[in-house]
Amino acid sequence: MPDVETTPDIDLDAINAEAEAAEAAEQLREALRYHNYRYYVLDDPVVSDAEYDRLFQQLQRIEAAYPELETPDSPTHQVGGTVRDELGTAEHPTPMLSLKAVYDEDEVRNFDETCREELGRETVTYTAEPKFDGLAVELIYEDGRLVQGATRGDGETGEEITANVKTIKGVPLRLRDDERPVPDRLVVRGEAYMRKDEFNAFNRRREEEGKKVFANPRNAAAGSLRQLDSNITARRPLRIFFYEIAADGRDFDTHAAVLRVLPEWGLPVCTEHIRRCDNIDAALAHYEDLVVVRDDLPYEMDGLVIKVNDFAGHETLGVRDRDPRWAVAYKFPPRRATTSIEDIFVQVGRTGRITPVAVLAPVEVGGVEVTRASLHNQNEIDRKDIRIGDAVLIERAGDVIPQVVKVIEDERDGDEAPYHIPDTCPVCGAEVVLSDDKKQAFCTGGMTCPAQFRERLKHYASREATDIEGLGDKRAEQLIDAGLIQDISDLYEIEKDDLLALERYADKSAQNLLDEIEASLEQDLDRFLYALGIPLVGSATARLLAQHFASLDALMAADEATLTEIDDIGPEVAQSIAAFFADDDNRRVIDDLQDAGLALANPYAADEAPLEGLTFVFTGSLDDWTRSEVQRFVERHGANATSSVSGNTDYVVAGPGAGSKRDDAEALGVPVLDESDFHALLREKGIDA
Ligand code: IVH
């Protein structure tokens, strides 16, 4: 149990003196720092996102009411705010070196031989760690406070990006000193990167907004960190792994010791995939292991860095040109290949967006057969001069959709055919409009386009939306193909016999689906808004809307100007929401859903909080809920749901299989409820469950 209060129970309304506010702010800062550490360093959070957000917002409110209490290293300062005309420069205290790249086992063994010879040892101990594919950055801490961030630049001088690095999730503005004292000055280096899933979501959003998409997470990370406006950087999903202490603060004998200490100061290290290796064979074995798992890892790596473990060895081996002789980067096999474009077709998305896709002659890239590549838009096709029949270089980065890097023009024989997105939608025949910059194309068929509707229905039923589990992609297509649904509200008209007439439905499966469809009418407002598929409204924006509007009707009545007043909702999003609700077809669908019995609850509405002030911990399994359902349920009624038991916990609800949390509760004297006690408590609070 840490010394900090992990979920301080602060009543903002009760604060009316600056001293009280100061104390509350400090408690919140400590708690938030601790949760950042649990999340970004230990990868083991102990509170829900909702609880974290609540603490964060409380701190923001206190700092807004008492600006004199703000401190530069407050966790609320990780959200941007600095805009400049150009990036300054920063000299590195010691040069930022590069790494010699090697491509096969023989070269690695040569490296080992040189090290052994020059160090006069029979075997050399190494550390073997991923070579992360992002952007190298250097951070300087003085008295534990982050004072400077810089890019590598030419190795001697980099660009000063302090305001930007402060927005990276996982970069502590202040080092932890709970376990080990912090040196007066600490220079650390690491790699800023984007996770593959977060990069994909970010790129999808850019594509939807008609902005330039990034070819891979590395380019996106580099582009994001070199922004002049740190507010932009703050909105990018950047993360960091540290791998080095340079110069000051390096009071250790081995690299392995450094990697152990960095997390103690709150600096994230990729502990999971770093190995201390007794000899080069162990390092080579780690390489083989990483090659196998690398596609399944959440971030990109392009090789293994093998470093002599002891710093005495570094001294002896020294540096040649820019590369240390005590390390090599053993690169992974490339994931690029050449193939040819056999055809190009277009996909019609949920919002009518038309995306051209290349059909490739099948080719293996890094162990995966690739047959498609995204061409993004007409502008991209024109810029790269991509034609049907072209030989092309393609690149596959993790689970990112393969991209065409470039056309191999030398291989053209004159039979290649230029490509233009069609004037009419290949699915519904409606006109296609192309933006002036040719970066966006839309089918104007709207709800009448079966391709658009198909995607909308899949989205409506998806897990983050209304979560109709039995209506996966295949089932959704089957219902449309059978002519049972032409718009979302038709879902609620389906009868059992309709389903029984289809393939793969028996009495039970048909009834299950009907029950799930019926249940989806009782919905949280934010999920329903997301399910509607309003262009530019993802789940985060949907939540924001639910926080600001008590009901769907209130939101539908809001005009563009009102929407724009909400923080984090820009003019484009506001316009998109207003246009969506102004559309007759959309209004009709919502009316029909209301007639079918739509019952929306707003988890964020203040007047529905009978559990306000209570903190629950759930452990073991419950009959009526999954863990995340029950947490969401109590949060919706104003309570907190956390994952660790503390003095602040009001109830631990324990089902079969409950673990140590039940013991923690008993030790702390926190009441433990079983599922029926929990139901009784809910009834007592007037909640129907
Ligand atoms: S050590 C002399 N360790 O690779 C030591 N670098 O080519 C140089 N990189 O600029 C840094 N992962 O951006 C080191 N685990 C790792 C790394 C790593 C990625 C990058 C870093 C550096 C480049 C060197």
PDB file of N, CA, C and O in Angstrom, residues 199-245:
ATOM      1  N   PHE A 199      -2.279   4.609 -32.905  1.00  0.00           N
ATOM      2  CA  PHE A 199      -1.921   5.226 -34.184  1.00  0.00           C
ATOM      3  C   PHE A 199      -3.033   4.988 -35.219  1.00  0.00           C
ATOM      4  O   PHE A 199      -3.446   5.901 -35.937  1.00  0.00           O
ATOM      5  N   ASN A 200      -3.519   3.746 -35.280  1.00  0.00           N
ATOM      6  CA  ASN A 200      -4.564   3.433 -36.261  1.00  0.00           C
ATOM      7  C   ASN A 200      -5.820   4.266 -36.030  1.00  0.00           C
ATOM      8  O   ASN A 200      -6.402   4.809 -36.962  1.00  0.00           O
ATOM      9  N   ALA A 201      -6.215   4.366 -34.753  1.00  0.00           N
ATOM     10  CA  ALA A 201      -7.415   5.142 -34.440  1.00  0.00           C
ATOM     11  C   ALA A 201      -7.192   6.613 -34.799  1.00  0.00           C
ATOM     12  O   ALA A 201      -8.062   7.274 -35.373  1.00  0.00           O
ATOM     13  N   PHE A 202      -6.015   7.106 -34.497  1.00  0.00           N
ATOM     14  CA  PHE A 202      -5.662   8.498 -34.769  1.00  0.00           C
ATOM     15  C   PHE A 202      -5.677   8.758 -36.286  1.00  0.00           C
ATOM     16  O   PHE A 202      -6.244   9.746 -36.769  1.00  0.00           O
ATOM     17  N   ASN A 203      -5.097   7.823 -37.036  1.00  0.00           N
ATOM     18  CA  ASN A 203      -5.056   7.988 -38.490  1.00  0.00           C
ATOM     19  C   ASN A 203      -6.456   7.902 -39.101  1.00  0.00           C
ATOM     20  O   ASN A 203      -6.790   8.642 -40.016  1.00  0.00           O
ATOM     21  N   ARG A 204      -7.267   6.995 -38.554  1.00  0.00           N
ATOM     22  CA  ARG A 204      -8.638   6.850 -39.075  1.00  0.00           C
ATOM     23  C   ARG A 204      -9.382   8.159 -38.900  1.00  0.00           C
ATOM     24  O   ARG A 204     -10.093   8.631 -39.778  1.00  0.00           O
ATOM     25  N   ARG A 205      -9.183   8.746 -37.745  1.00  0.00           N
ATOM     26  CA  ARG A 205      -9.858  10.004 -37.454  1.00  0.00           C
ATOM     27  C   ARG A 205      -9.380  11.089 -38.418  1.00  0.00           C
ATOM     28  O   ARG A 205     -10.158  11.878 -38.926  1.00  0.00           O
ATOM     29  N   ARG A 206      -8.080  11.102 -38.689  1.00  0.00           N
ATOM     30  CA  ARG A 206      -7.554  12.099 -39.632  1.00  0.00           C
ATOM     31  C   ARG A 206      -8.144  11.884 -41.009  1.00  0.00           C
ATOM     32  O   ARG A 206      -8.484  12.835 -41.703  1.00  0.00           O
ATOM     33  N   GLU A 207      -8.261  10.616 -41.368  1.00  0.00           N
ATOM     34  CA  GLU A 207      -8.815  10.311 -42.693  1.00  0.00           C
ATOM     35  C   GLU A 207     -10.255  10.822 -42.761  1.00  0.00           C
ATOM     36  O   GLU A 207     -10.655  11.462 -43.729  1.00  0.00           O
ATOM     37  N   GLU A 208     -11.014  10.576 -41.676  1.00  0.00           N
ATOM     38  CA  GLU A 208     -12.411  11.037 -41.625  1.00  0.00           C
ATOM     39  C   GLU A 208     -12.492  12.548 -41.722  1.00  0.00           C
ATOM     40  O   GLU A 208     -13.436  13.105 -42.259  1.00  0.00           O
ATOM     41  N   GLU A 209     -11.492  13.210 -41.156  1.00  0.00           N
ATOM     42  CA  GLU A 209     -11.506  14.670 -41.170  1.00  0.00           C
ATOM     43  C   GLU A 209     -10.866  15.232 -42.431  1.00  0.00           C
ATOM     44  O   GLU A 209     -10.706  16.439 -42.571  1.00  0.00           O
ATOM     45  N   GLY A 210     -10.469  14.322 -43.342  1.00  0.00           N
ATOM     46  CA  GLY A 210      -9.894  14.767 -44.593  1.00  0.00           C
ATOM     47  C   GLY A 210      -8.478  15.305 -44.438  1.00  0.00           C
ATOM     48  O   GLY A 210      -8.013  16.091 -45.266  1.00  0.00           O
ATOM     49  N   LYS A 211      -7.801  14.932 -43.351  1.00  0.00           N
ATOM     50  CA  LYS A 211      -6.428  15.399 -43.160  1.00  0.00           C
ATOM     51  C   LYS A 211      -5.447  14.354 -43.667  1.00  0.00           C
ATOM     52  O   LYS A 211      -5.804  13.191 -43.837  1.00  0.00           O
ATOM     53  N   LYS A 212      -4.204  14.792 -43.831  1.00  0.00           N
ATOM     54  CA  LYS A 212      -3.166  13.889 -44.313  1.00  0.00           C
ATOM     55  C   LYS A 212      -2.973  12.746 -43.316  1.00  0.00           C
ATOM     56  O   LYS A 212      -2.883  12.965 -42.116  1.00  0.00           O
ATOM     57  N   VAL A 213      -2.925  11.504 -43.831  1.00  0.00           N
ATOM     58  CA  VAL A 213      -2.683  10.393 -42.915  1.00  0.00           C
ATOM     59  C   VAL A 213      -1.186  10.125 -42.861  1.00  0.00           C
ATOM     60  O   VAL A 213      -0.459  10.432 -43.803  1.00  0.00           O
ATOM     61  N   PHE A 214      -0.733   9.578 -41.754  1.00  0.00           N
ATOM     62  CA  PHE A 214       0.682   9.255 -41.608  1.00  0.00           C
ATOM     63  C   PHE A 214       0.937   7.832 -42.087  1.00  0.00           C
ATOM     64  O   PHE A 214       0.106   6.948 -41.900  1.00  0.00           O
ATOM     65  N   ALA A 215       2.108   7.621 -42.694  1.00  0.00           N
ATOM     66  CA  ALA A 215       2.412   6.306 -43.261  1.00  0.00           C
ATOM     67  C   ALA A 215       2.670   5.276 -42.177  1.00  0.00           C
ATOM     68  O   ALA A 215       2.378   4.102 -42.357  1.00  0.00           O
ATOM     69  N   ASN A 216       3.205   5.676 -41.049  1.00  0.00           N
ATOM     70  CA  ASN A 216       3.507   4.714 -39.986  1.00  0.00           C
ATOM     71  C   ASN A 216       3.613   5.449 -38.644  1.00  0.00           C
ATOM     72  O   ASN A 216       3.711   6.670 -38.591  1.00  0.00           O
ATOM     73  N   PRO A 217       3.589   4.671 -37.556  1.00  0.00           N
ATOM     74  CA  PRO A 217       3.612   5.292 -36.227  1.00  0.00           C
ATOM     75  C   PRO A 217       4.864   6.146 -35.989  1.00  0.00           C
ATOM     76  O   PRO A 217       4.796   7.142 -35.285  1.00  0.00           O
ATOM     77  N   ARG A 218       5.983   5.771 -36.620  1.00  0.00           N
ATOM     78  CA  ARG A 218       7.213   6.546 -36.399  1.00  0.00           C
ATOM     79  C   ARG A 218       7.071   7.955 -36.947  1.00  0.00           C
ATOM     80  O   ARG A 218       7.366   8.942 -36.260  1.00  0.00           O
ATOM     81  N   ASN A 219       6.592   8.050 -38.194  1.00  0.00           N
ATOM     82  CA  ASN A 219       6.417   9.382 -38.779  1.00  0.00           C
ATOM     83  C   ASN A 219       5.429  10.211 -37.967  1.00  0.00           C
ATOM     84  O   ASN A 219       5.610  11.416 -37.784  1.00  0.00           O
ATOM     85  N   ALA A 220       4.382   9.527 -37.495  1.00  0.00           N
ATOM     86  CA  ALA A 220       3.365  10.255 -36.729  1.00  0.00           C
ATOM     87  C   ALA A 220       3.969  10.765 -35.419  1.00  0.00           C
ATOM     88  O   ALA A 220       3.718  11.907 -35.011  1.00  0.00           O
ATOM     89  N   ALA A 221       4.795   9.943 -34.767  1.00  0.00           N
ATOM     90  CA  ALA A 221       5.403  10.360 -33.501  1.00  0.00           C
ATOM     91  C   ALA A 221       6.346  11.528 -33.753  1.00  0.00           C
ATOM     92  O   ALA A 221       6.313  12.546 -33.048  1.00  0.00           O
ATOM     93  N   ALA A 222       7.161  11.425 -34.797  1.00  0.00           N
ATOM     94  CA  ALA A 222       8.137  12.475 -35.081  1.00  0.00           C
ATOM     95  C   ALA A 222       7.415  13.778 -35.436  1.00  0.00           C
ATOM     96  O   ALA A 222       7.736  14.847 -34.904  1.00  0.00           O
ATOM     97  N   GLY A 223       6.414  13.677 -36.295  1.00  0.00           N
ATOM     98  CA  GLY A 223       5.664  14.870 -36.708  1.00  0.00           C
ATOM     99  C   GLY A 223       4.982  15.529 -35.515  1.00  0.00           C
ATOM    100  O   GLY A 223       4.937  16.756 -35.401  1.00  0.00           O
ATOM    101  N   SER A 224       4.478  14.710 -34.618  1.00  0.00           N
ATOM    102  CA  SER A 224       3.728  15.245 -33.478  1.00  0.00           C
ATOM    103  C   SER A 224       4.643  15.984 -32.510  1.00  0.00           C
ATOM    104  O   SER A 224       4.260  16.990 -31.919  1.00  0.00           O
ATOM    105  N   LEU A 225       5.859  15.484 -32.343  1.00  0.00           N
ATOM    106  CA  LEU A 225       6.753  16.099 -31.367  1.00  0.00           C
ATOM    107  C   LEU A 225       7.390  17.379 -31.875  1.00  0.00           C
ATOM    108  O   LEU A 225       7.895  18.175 -31.093  1.00  0.00           O
ATOM    109  N   ARG A 226       7.372  17.551 -33.174  1.00  0.00           N
ATOM    110  CA  ARG A 226       8.022  18.741 -33.721  1.00  0.00           C
ATOM    111  C   ARG A 226       7.011  19.856 -34.021  1.00  0.00           C
ATOM    112  O   ARG A 226       7.292  20.775 -34.769  1.00  0.00           O
ATOM    113  N   GLN A 227       5.848  19.776 -33.402  1.00  0.00           N
ATOM    114  CA  GLN A 227       4.833  20.810 -33.591  1.00  0.00           C
ATOM    115  C   GLN A 227       5.238  22.105 -32.869  1.00  0.00           C
ATOM    116  O   GLN A 227       5.860  22.060 -31.803  1.00  0.00           O
ATOM    117  N   LEU A 228       4.823  23.224 -33.436  1.00  0.00           N
ATOM    118  CA  LEU A 228       5.080  24.500 -32.764  1.00  0.00           C
ATOM    119  C   LEU A 228       4.031  24.764 -31.685  1.00  0.00           C
ATOM    120  O   LEU A 228       4.254  25.522 -30.749  1.00  0.00           O
ATOM    121  N   ASP A 229       2.869  24.146 -31.856  1.00  0.00           N
ATOM    122  CA  ASP A 229       1.768  24.345 -30.915  1.00  0.00           C
ATOM    123  C   ASP A 229       1.629  23.089 -30.065  1.00  0.00           C
ATOM    124  O   ASP A 229       1.209  22.035 -30.551  1.00  0.00           O
ATOM    125  N   SER A 230       1.976  23.210 -28.783  1.00  0.00           N
ATOM    126  CA  SER A 230       1.981  22.003 -27.946  1.00  0.00           C
ATOM    127  C   SER A 230       0.563  21.477 -27.695  1.00  0.00           C
ATOM    128  O   SER A 230       0.395  20.354 -27.248  1.00  0.00           O
ATOM    129  N   ASN A 231      -0.450  22.314 -27.966  1.00  0.00           N
ATOM    130  CA  ASN A 231      -1.825  21.808 -27.840  1.00  0.00           C
ATOM    131  C   ASN A 231      -2.073  20.695 -28.842  1.00  0.00           C
ATOM    132  O   ASN A 231      -2.852  19.776 -28.597  1.00  0.00           O
ATOM    133  N   ILE A 232      -1.434  20.811 -30.003  1.00  0.00           N
ATOM    134  CA  ILE A 232      -1.587  19.762 -31.027  1.00  0.00           C
ATOM    135  C   ILE A 232      -0.891  18.495 -30.541  1.00  0.00           C
ATOM    136  O   ILE A 232      -1.463  17.406 -30.565  1.00  0.00           O
ATOM    137  N   THR A 233       0.339  18.658 -30.049  1.00  0.00           N
ATOM    138  CA  THR A 233       1.072  17.491 -29.531  1.00  0.00           C
ATOM    139  C   THR A 233       0.256  16.788 -28.446  1.00  0.00           C
ATOM    140  O   THR A 233       0.192  15.564 -28.399  1.00  0.00           O
ATOM    141  N   ALA A 234      -0.366  17.598 -27.584  1.00  0.00           N
ATOM    142  CA  ALA A 234      -1.097  17.016 -26.450  1.00  0.00           C
ATOM    143  C   ALA A 234      -2.231  16.104 -26.919  1.00  0.00           C
ATOM    144  O   ALA A 234      -2.613  15.181 -26.211  1.00  0.00           O
ATOM    145  N   ARG A 235      -2.764  16.370 -28.107  1.00  0.00           N
ATOM    146  CA  ARG A 235      -3.875  15.544 -28.592  1.00  0.00           C
ATOM    147  C   ARG A 235      -3.398  14.296 -29.327  1.00  0.00           C
ATOM    148  O   ARG A 235      -4.203  13.498 -29.782  1.00  0.00           O
ATOM    149  N   ARG A 236      -2.098  14.157 -29.487  1.00  0.00           N
ATOM    150  CA  ARG A 236      -1.558  12.987 -30.188  1.00  0.00           C
ATOM    151  C   ARG A 236      -1.251  11.881 -29.176  1.00  0.00           C
ATOM    152  O   ARG A 236      -0.690  12.168 -28.105  1.00  0.00           O
ATOM    153  N   PRO A 237      -1.543  10.622 -29.537  1.00  0.00           N
ATOM    154  CA  PRO A 237      -1.355   9.548 -28.548  1.00  0.00           C
ATOM    155  C   PRO A 237       0.109   9.117 -28.392  1.00  0.00           C
ATOM    156  O   PRO A 237       0.496   8.013 -28.763  1.00  0.00           O
ATOM    157  N   LEU A 238       0.938  10.007 -27.859  1.00  0.00           N
ATOM    158  CA  LEU A 238       2.362   9.689 -27.730  1.00  0.00           C
ATOM    159  C   LEU A 238       2.677   8.985 -26.415  1.00  0.00           C
ATOM    160  O   LEU A 238       2.046   9.259 -25.398  1.00  0.00           O
ATOM    161  N   ARG A 239       3.642   8.109 -26.470  1.00  0.00           N
ATOM    162  CA  ARG A 239       4.146   7.450 -25.248  1.00  0.00           C
ATOM    163  C   ARG A 239       5.658   7.424 -25.302  1.00  0.00           C
ATOM    164  O   ARG A 239       6.240   7.822 -26.303  1.00  0.00           O
ATOM    165  N   ILE A 240       6.283   6.904 -24.278  1.00  0.00           N
ATOM    166  CA  ILE A 240       7.745   6.906 -24.268  1.00  0.00           C
ATOM    167  C   ILE A 240       8.303   5.700 -23.517  1.00  0.00           C
ATOM    168  O   ILE A 240       7.682   5.223 -22.568  1.00  0.00           O
ATOM    169  N   PHE A 241       9.436   5.197 -23.996  1.00  0.00           N
ATOM    170  CA  PHE A 241      10.242   4.243 -23.232  1.00  0.00           C
ATOM    171  C   PHE A 241      11.615   4.865 -23.043  1.00  0.00           C
ATOM    172  O   PHE A 241      12.206   5.353 -24.012  1.00  0.00           O
ATOM    173  N   PHE A 242      12.132   4.813 -21.824  1.00  0.00           N
ATOM    174  CA  PHE A 242      13.485   5.317 -21.586  1.00  0.00           C
ATOM    175  C   PHE A 242      14.476   4.170 -21.665  1.00  0.00           C
ATOM    176  O   PHE A 242      14.149   3.034 -21.339  1.00  0.00           O
ATOM    177  N   TYR A 243      15.701   4.473 -22.122  1.00  0.00           N
ATOM    178  CA  TYR A 243      16.696   3.409 -22.207  1.00  0.00           C
ATOM    179  C   TYR A 243      18.104   3.837 -21.787  1.00  0.00           C
ATOM    180  O   TYR A 243      19.032   3.043 -21.892  1.00  0.00           O
ATOM    181  N   GLU A 244      18.281   5.053 -21.313  1.00  0.00           N
ATOM    182  CA  GLU A 244      19.652   5.478 -21.070  1.00  0.00           C
ATOM    183  C   GLU A 244      19.728   6.660 -20.097  1.00  0.00           C
ATOM    184  O   GLU A 244      18.876   7.547 -20.142  1.00  0.00           O
ATOM    185  N   ILE A 245      20.737   6.640 -19.245  1.00  0.00           N
ATOM    186  CA  ILE A 245      21.103   7.855 -18.512  1.00  0.00           C
ATOM    187  C   ILE A 245      22.393   8.342 -19.143  1.00  0.00           C
ATOM    188  O   ILE A 245      23.343   7.570 -19.284  1.00  0.00           O
TER     189      ILE A 245
END
